[in-house]
Short mmCIF file of C-alpha atoms and ligand atoms in Angstrom, two decimals:
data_model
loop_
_atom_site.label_atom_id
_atom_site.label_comp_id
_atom_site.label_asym_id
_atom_site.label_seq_id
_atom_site.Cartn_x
_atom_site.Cartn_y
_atom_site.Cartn_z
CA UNK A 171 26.25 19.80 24.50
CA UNK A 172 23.68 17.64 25.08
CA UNK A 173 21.69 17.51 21.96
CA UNK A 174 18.04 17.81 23.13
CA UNK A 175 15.21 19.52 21.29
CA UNK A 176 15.77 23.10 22.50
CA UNK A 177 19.51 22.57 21.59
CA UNK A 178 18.61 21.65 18.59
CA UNK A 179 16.26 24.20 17.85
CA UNK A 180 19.26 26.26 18.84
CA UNK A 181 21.48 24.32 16.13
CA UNK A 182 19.15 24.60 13.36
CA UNK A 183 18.95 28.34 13.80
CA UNK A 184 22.22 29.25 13.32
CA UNK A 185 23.74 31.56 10.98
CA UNK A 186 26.97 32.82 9.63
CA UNK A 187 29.97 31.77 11.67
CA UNK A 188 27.51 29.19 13.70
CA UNK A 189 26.15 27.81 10.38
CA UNK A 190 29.99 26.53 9.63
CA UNK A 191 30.57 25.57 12.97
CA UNK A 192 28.04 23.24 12.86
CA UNK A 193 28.82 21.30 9.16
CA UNK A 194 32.48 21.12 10.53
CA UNK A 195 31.78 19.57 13.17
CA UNK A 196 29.54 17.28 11.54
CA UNK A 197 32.26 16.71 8.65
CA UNK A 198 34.50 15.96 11.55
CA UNK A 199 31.90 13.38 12.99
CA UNK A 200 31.26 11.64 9.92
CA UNK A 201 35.13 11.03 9.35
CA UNK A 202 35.89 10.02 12.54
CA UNK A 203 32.96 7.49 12.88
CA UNK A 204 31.92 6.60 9.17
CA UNK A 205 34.88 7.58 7.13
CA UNK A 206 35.99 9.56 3.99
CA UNK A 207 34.00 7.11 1.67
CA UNK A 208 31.48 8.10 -0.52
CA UNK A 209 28.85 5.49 -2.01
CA UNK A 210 27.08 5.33 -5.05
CA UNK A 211 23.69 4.06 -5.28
CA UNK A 212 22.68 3.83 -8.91
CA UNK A 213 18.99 5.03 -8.72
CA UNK A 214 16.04 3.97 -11.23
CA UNK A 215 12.59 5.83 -10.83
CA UNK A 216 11.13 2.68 -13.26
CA UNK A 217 7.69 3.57 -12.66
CA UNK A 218 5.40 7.17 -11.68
CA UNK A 219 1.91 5.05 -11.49
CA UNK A 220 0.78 5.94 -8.33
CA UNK A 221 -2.56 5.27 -6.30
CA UNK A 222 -2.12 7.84 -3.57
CA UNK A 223 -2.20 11.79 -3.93
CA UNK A 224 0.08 13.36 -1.72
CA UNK A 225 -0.42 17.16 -1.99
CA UNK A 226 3.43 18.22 -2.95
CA UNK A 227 4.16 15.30 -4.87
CA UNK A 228 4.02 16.25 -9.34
CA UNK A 229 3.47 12.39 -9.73
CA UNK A 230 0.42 12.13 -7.27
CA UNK A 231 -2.64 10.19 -8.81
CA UNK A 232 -4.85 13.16 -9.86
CA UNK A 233 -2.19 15.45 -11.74
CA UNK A 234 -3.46 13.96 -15.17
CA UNK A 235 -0.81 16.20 -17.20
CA UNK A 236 1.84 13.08 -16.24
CA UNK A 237 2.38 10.85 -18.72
CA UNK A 238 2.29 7.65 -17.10
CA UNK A 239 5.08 5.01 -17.47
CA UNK A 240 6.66 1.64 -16.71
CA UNK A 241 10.20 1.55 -17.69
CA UNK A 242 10.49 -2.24 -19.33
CA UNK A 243 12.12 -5.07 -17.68
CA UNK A 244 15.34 -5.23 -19.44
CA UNK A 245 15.78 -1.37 -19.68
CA UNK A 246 15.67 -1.23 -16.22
CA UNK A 247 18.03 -4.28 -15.78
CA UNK A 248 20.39 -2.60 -18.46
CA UNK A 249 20.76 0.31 -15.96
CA UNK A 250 21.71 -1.84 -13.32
CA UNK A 251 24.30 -3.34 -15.67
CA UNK A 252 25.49 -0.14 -16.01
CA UNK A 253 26.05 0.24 -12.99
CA UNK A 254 27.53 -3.05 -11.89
CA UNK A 255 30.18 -2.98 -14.65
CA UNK A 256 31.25 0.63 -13.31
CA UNK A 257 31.69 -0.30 -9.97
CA UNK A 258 28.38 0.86 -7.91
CA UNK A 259 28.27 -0.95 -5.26
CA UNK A 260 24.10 -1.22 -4.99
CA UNK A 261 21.12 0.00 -6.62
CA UNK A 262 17.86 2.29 -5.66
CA UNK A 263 14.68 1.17 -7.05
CA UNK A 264 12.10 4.01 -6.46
CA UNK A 265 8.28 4.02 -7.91
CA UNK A 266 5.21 5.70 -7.19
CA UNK A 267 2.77 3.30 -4.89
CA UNK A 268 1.08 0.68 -6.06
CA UNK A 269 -0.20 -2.62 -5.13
CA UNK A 270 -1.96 -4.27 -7.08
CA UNK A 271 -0.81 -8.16 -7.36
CA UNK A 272 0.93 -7.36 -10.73
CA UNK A 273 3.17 -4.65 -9.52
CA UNK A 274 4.14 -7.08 -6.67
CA UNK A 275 5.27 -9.64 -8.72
CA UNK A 276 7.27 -7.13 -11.48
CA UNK A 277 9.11 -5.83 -8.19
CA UNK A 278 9.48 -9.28 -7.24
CA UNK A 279 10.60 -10.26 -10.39
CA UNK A 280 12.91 -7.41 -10.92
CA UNK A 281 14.76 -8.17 -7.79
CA UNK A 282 15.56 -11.91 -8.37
CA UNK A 283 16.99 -11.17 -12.01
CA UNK A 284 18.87 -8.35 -10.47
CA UNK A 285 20.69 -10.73 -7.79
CA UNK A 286 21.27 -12.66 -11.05
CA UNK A 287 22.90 -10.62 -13.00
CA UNK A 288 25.27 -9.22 -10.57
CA UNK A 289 25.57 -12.44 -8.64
CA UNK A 290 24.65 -11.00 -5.91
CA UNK A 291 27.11 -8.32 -5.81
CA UNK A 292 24.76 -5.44 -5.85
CA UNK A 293 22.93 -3.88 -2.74
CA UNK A 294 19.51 -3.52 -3.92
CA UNK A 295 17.08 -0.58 -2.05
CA UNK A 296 13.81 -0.07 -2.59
CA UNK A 297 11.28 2.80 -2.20
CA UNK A 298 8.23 1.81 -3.33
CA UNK A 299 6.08 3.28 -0.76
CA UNK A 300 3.84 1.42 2.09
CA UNK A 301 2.68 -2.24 1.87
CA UNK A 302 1.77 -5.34 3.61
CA UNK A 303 3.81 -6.97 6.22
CA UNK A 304 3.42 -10.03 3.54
CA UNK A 305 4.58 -8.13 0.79
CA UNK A 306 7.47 -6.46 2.68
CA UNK A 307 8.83 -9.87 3.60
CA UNK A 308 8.54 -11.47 0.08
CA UNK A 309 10.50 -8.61 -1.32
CA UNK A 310 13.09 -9.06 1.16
CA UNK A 311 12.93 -13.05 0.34
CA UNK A 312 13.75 -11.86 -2.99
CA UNK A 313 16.89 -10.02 -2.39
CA UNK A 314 16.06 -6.14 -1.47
CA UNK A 315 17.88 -5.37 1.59
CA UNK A 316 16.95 -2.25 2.50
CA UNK A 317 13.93 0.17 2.22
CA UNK A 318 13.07 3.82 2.30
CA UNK A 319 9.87 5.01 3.56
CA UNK A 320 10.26 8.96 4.59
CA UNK A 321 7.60 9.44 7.10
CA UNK A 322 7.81 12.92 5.28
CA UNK A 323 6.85 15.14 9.09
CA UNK A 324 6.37 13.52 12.20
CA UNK A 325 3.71 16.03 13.12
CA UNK A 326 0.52 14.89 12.63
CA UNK A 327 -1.58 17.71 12.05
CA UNK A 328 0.96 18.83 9.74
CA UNK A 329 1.14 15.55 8.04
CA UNK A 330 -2.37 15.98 7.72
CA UNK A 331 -1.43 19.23 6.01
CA UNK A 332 0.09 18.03 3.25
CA UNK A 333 -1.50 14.09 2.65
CA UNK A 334 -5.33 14.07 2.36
CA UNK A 335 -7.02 12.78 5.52
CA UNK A 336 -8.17 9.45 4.07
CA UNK A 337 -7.89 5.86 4.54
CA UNK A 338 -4.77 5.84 2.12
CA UNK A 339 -3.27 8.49 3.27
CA UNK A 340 -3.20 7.43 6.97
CA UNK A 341 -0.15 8.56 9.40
CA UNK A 342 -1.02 5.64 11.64
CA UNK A 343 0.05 3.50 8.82
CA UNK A 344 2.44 5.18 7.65
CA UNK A 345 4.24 4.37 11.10
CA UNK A 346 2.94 0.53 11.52
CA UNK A 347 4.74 0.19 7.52
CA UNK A 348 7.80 1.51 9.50
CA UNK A 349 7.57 -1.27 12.15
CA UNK A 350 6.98 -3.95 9.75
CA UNK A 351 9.93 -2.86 7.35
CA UNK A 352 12.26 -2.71 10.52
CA UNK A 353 10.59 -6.16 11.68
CA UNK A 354 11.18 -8.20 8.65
CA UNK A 355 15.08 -7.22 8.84
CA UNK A 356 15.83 -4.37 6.42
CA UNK A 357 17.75 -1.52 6.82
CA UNK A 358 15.43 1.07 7.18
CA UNK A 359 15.65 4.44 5.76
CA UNK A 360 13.18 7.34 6.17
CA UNK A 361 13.38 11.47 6.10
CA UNK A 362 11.48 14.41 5.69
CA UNK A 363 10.88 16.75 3.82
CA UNK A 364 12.75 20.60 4.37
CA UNK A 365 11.26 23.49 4.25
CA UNK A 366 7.88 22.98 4.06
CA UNK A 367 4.94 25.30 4.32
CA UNK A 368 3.42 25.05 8.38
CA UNK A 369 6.69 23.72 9.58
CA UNK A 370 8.28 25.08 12.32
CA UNK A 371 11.82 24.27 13.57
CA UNK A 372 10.15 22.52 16.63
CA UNK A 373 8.35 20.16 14.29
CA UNK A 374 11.92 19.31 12.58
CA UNK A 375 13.77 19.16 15.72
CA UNK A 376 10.93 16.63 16.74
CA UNK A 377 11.25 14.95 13.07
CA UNK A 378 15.01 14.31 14.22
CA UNK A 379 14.62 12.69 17.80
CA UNK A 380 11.81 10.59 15.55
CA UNK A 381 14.73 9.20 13.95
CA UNK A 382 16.75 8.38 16.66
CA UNK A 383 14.04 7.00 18.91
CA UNK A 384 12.90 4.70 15.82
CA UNK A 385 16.90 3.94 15.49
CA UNK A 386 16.98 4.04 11.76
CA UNK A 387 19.95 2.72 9.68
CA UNK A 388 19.32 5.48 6.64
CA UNK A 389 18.36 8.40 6.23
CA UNK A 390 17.07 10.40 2.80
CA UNK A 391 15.68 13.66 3.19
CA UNK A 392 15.60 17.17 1.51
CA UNK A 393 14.45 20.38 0.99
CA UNK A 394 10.98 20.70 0.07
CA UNK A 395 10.38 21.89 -3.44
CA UNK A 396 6.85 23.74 -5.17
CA UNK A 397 5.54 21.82 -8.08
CA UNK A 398 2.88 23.83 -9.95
CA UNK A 399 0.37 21.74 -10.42
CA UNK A 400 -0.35 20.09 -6.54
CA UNK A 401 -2.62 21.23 -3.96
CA UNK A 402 0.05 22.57 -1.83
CA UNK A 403 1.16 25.37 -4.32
CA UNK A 404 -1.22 27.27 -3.30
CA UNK A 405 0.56 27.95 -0.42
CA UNK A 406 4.09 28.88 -1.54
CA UNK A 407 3.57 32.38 -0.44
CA UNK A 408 4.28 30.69 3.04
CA UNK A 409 7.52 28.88 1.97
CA UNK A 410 10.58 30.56 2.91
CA UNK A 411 13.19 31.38 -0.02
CA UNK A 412 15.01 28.27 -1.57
CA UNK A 413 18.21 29.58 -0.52
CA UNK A 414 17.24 29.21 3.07
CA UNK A 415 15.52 25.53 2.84
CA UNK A 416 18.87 24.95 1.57
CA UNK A 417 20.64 26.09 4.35
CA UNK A 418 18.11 24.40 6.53
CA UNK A 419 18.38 21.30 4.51
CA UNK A 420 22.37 21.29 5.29
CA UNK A 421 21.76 21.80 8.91
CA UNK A 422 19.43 18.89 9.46
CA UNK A 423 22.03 16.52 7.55
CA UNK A 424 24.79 17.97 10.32
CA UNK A 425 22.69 17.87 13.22
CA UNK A 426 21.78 14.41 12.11
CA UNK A 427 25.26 13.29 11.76
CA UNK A 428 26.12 14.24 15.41
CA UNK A 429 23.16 12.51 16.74
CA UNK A 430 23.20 9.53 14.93
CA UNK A 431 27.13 9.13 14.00
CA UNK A 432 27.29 5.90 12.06
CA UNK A 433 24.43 5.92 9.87
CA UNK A 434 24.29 6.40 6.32
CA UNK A 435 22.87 9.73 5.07
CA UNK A 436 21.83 10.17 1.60
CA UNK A 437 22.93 13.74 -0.45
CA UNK A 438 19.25 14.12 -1.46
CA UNK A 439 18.88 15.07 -5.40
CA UNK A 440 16.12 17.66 -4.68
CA UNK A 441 19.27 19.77 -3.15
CA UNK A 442 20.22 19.99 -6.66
CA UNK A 443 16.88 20.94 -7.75
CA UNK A 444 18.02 24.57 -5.18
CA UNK A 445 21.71 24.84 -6.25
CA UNK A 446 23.72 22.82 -8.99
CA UNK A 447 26.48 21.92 -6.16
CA UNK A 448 24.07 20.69 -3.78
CA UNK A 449 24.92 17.25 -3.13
CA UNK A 450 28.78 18.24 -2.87
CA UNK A 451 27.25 20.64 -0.37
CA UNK A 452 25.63 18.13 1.39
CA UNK A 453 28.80 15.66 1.86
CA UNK A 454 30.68 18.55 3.50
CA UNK A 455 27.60 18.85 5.91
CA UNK A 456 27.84 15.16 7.03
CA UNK A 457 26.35 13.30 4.31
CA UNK A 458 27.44 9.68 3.28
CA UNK A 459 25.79 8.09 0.26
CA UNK A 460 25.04 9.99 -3.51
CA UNK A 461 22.20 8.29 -5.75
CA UNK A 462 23.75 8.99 -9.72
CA UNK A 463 20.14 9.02 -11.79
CA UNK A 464 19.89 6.20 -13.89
CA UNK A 465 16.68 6.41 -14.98
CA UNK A 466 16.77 6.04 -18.84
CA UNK A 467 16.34 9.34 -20.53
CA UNK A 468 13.12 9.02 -22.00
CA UNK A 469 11.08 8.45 -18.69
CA UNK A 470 13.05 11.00 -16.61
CA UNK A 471 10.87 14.39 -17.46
CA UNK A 472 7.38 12.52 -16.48
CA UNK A 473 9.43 12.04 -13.15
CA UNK A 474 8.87 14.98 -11.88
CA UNK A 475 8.18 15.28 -8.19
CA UNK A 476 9.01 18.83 -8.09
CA UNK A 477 9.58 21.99 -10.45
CA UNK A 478 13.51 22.20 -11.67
CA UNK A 479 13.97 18.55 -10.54
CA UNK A 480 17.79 17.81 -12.16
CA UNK A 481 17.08 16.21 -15.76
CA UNK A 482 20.91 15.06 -15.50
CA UNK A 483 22.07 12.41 -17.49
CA UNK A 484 24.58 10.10 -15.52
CA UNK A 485 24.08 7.41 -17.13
CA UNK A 486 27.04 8.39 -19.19
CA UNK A 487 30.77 7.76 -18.57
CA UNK A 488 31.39 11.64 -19.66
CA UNK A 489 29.12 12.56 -16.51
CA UNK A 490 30.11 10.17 -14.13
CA UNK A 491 33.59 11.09 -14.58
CA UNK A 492 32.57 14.65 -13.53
CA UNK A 493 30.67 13.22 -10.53
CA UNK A 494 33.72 11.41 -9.86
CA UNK A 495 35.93 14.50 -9.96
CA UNK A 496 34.01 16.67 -8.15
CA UNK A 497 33.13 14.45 -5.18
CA UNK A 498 37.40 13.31 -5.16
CA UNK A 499 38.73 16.94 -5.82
CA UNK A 500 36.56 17.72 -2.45
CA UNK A 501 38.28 14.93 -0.48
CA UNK A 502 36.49 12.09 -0.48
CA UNK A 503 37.06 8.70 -2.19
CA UNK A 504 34.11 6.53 -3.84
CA UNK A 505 33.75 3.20 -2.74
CA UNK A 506 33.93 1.46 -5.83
CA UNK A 507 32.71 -2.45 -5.65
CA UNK A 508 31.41 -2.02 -1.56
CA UNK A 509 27.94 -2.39 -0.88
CA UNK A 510 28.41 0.28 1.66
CA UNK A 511 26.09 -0.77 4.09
CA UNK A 512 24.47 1.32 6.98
CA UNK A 513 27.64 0.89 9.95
CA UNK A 514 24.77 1.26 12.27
CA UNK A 515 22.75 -1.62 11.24
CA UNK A 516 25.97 -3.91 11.28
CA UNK A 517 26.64 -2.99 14.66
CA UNK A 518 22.85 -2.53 15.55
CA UNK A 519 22.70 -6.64 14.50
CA UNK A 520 25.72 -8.00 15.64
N1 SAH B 763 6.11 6.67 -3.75
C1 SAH B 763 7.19 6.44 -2.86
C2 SAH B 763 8.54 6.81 -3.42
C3 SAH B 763 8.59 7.91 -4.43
S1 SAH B 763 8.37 9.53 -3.80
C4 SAH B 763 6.94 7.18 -1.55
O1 SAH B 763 6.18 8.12 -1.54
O2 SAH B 763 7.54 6.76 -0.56
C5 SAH B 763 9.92 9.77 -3.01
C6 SAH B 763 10.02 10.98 -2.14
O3 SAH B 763 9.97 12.16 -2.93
C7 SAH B 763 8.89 11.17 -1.15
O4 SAH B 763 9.12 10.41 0.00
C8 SAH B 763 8.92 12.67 -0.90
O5 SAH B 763 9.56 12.98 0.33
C9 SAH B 763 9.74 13.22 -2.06
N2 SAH B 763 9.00 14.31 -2.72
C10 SAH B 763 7.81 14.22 -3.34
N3 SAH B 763 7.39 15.45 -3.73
C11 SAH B 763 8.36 16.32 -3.34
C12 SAH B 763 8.52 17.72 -3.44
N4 SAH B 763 7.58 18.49 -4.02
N5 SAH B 763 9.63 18.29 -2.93
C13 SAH B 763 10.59 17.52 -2.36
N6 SAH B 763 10.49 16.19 -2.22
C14 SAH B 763 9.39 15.59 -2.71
FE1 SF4 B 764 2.86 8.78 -4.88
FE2 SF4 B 764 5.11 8.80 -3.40
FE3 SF4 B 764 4.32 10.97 -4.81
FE4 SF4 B 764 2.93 10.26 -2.65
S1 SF4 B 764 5.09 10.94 -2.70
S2 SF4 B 764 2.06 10.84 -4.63
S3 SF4 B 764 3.10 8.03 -2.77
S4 SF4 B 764 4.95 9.00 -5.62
#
């Protein structure tokens, strides 16, 4: 089947027998081309300042019942540790957007000591929203590899929908920060969101051939979730039940997977925001990489880009174990001490 948008379209609206067809298959793809191996990224959401008010998002500048926060240097560096004495082969560094000349340096900063610490062992990825070409390039200088910058819907007007229309919130440069990430040499990860209200399948089947065209080497995306107190509540009578932007969720990983066979694809944690077995879920539809929160505790609740958003503690070796368990009892082994790089950037560079 050639996988064109109408086939697509097709693919995204299946159901019952159809719906297992198609994360089979994908399963099937994913071993054949990427493997059984599952990574960890060892995620750290060390700040929720942000400039920019993106009408879904709980952390967007004007929701003033966030308590602001900027997790410290060496608590942040302790999580990495963490994470490089267990194993992880790389870390996620993920912050609301700033840019002021302060942040730039922390980030900075950050990833030098980082490199340090681990001597270099540990894949570092950041997602710290858009910036400069120059700023892009002296992060990369400093040791982050790879970036994730979810275009969040390649439809304009609906982007439009759900970002206010101002300089800041531009689509135009949303895509030019896409170009420069993939021109200073990182892998580059974006996504969308799932789900959301105005989207049709045709604007997700387009959000997918986005991906391909652009060639990325990652992928994050997941269901869109309500948070009370953002614009775009007000239009959850349009949204359709979670259950379904589950499902949907699931069948964008799969069709994903067939259409883009060796890239990495993230289990996204708002899937566990929907169901408590969601990023298992996600795995068996093609998925690749998990992100185990390791934010430190007391930050976590202000982190809140959307309502339920998991409040898990895995910084603990009680939880990871359980992580651990569940992702091997399904099949799949962890790939301790690997960077697990994108296969479709190595071969994309070669
Ligand atoms: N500030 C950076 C990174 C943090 S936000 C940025 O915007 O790129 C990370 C991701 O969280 C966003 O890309 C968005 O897709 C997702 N997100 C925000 N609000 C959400 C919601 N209500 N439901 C699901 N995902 C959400
Ligand atoms: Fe800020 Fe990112 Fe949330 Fe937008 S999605 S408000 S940039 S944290």
């Amino acid at each position: 089947m050639i996988l064109d948008k109408e086939n697509i379209v097709k693919l995204l609206q299946s159901q019952d027998e159809d719906f297992y067809l198609l994360l089979k298959k994908a399963r099937e793809e994913k071993i054949k081309t990427v493997g059984n191996m599952v990574y960890f990224r060892g995620l750290v959401e060390f700040s929720n300042n942000c400039a920019k008010d993106c009408y879904y998002c709980g952390i967007r500048k004007n929701n003033e019942k966030v308590i602001r926060y900027d997790v410290p240097e060496d608590e942040i560096l302790d999580a990495c540790r963490f994470a490089h004495d267990r194993g992880f082969g790389s870390m996620v560094l993920q912050s609301g957007e700033l840019s002021s000349p302060a942040f730039i340096k922390r980030v900075d900063e950050l990833l030098k000591k980082i490199n340090k610490l681990s001597n270099g062992d540990l894949g570092i990825t950041l997602s710290c929203g858009e910036q400069s070409r120059e700023i892009y390039r002296r992060w990369y200088e400093s040791g982050a590899h790879r970036y994730l910058l979810r275009i969040e819907a390649t439809n304009r007007e609906l982007y439009y929908k759900i970002h206010p229309k101002t300089e800041n919130h531009s689509f135009e440069k949303r895509l030019e920060a896409l170009q420069f990430l993939r021109e200073t040499g990182y892998q580059l990860g974006t996504g969308v969101m799932i789900g959301l209200p105005f989207q049709s399948l045709e604007d997700l089947a387009d959000d997918l051939l986005f991906f391909k065209k652009l060639d990325i080497d990652m992928c994050g995306m997941g269901p869109y979730v309500e948070h009370e107190n953002t614009p775009l509540y007000n239009q959850r009578h349009l949204l359709q039940s979670p259950k379904e932007r589950f499902k949907l969720a699931l069948k964008m990983i799969a069709v994903l997977r067939l259409i883009m066979p060796d890239i990495n694809i993230a289990s996204a944690t708002a899937l566990e925001a929907i169901d408590p077995d969601g990023r298992r879920k996600a795995l068996d539809a093609g998925a690749n990489v998990v992100m185990p929160n390791l934010t430190p505790p007391d930050y976590r609740k202000e982190y809140r880009l959307y309502k339920n958003k998991p409040g898990l503690l895995e910084a603990t070796d009680a939880s990871l174990k359980k992580l651990k368990n569940n992702i091997e009892s399904a099949g799949y082994q962890i790939g301790w001490n690997e960077r697990g790089d994108s296969k479709h950037f190595t071969r994309r560079t070669q």
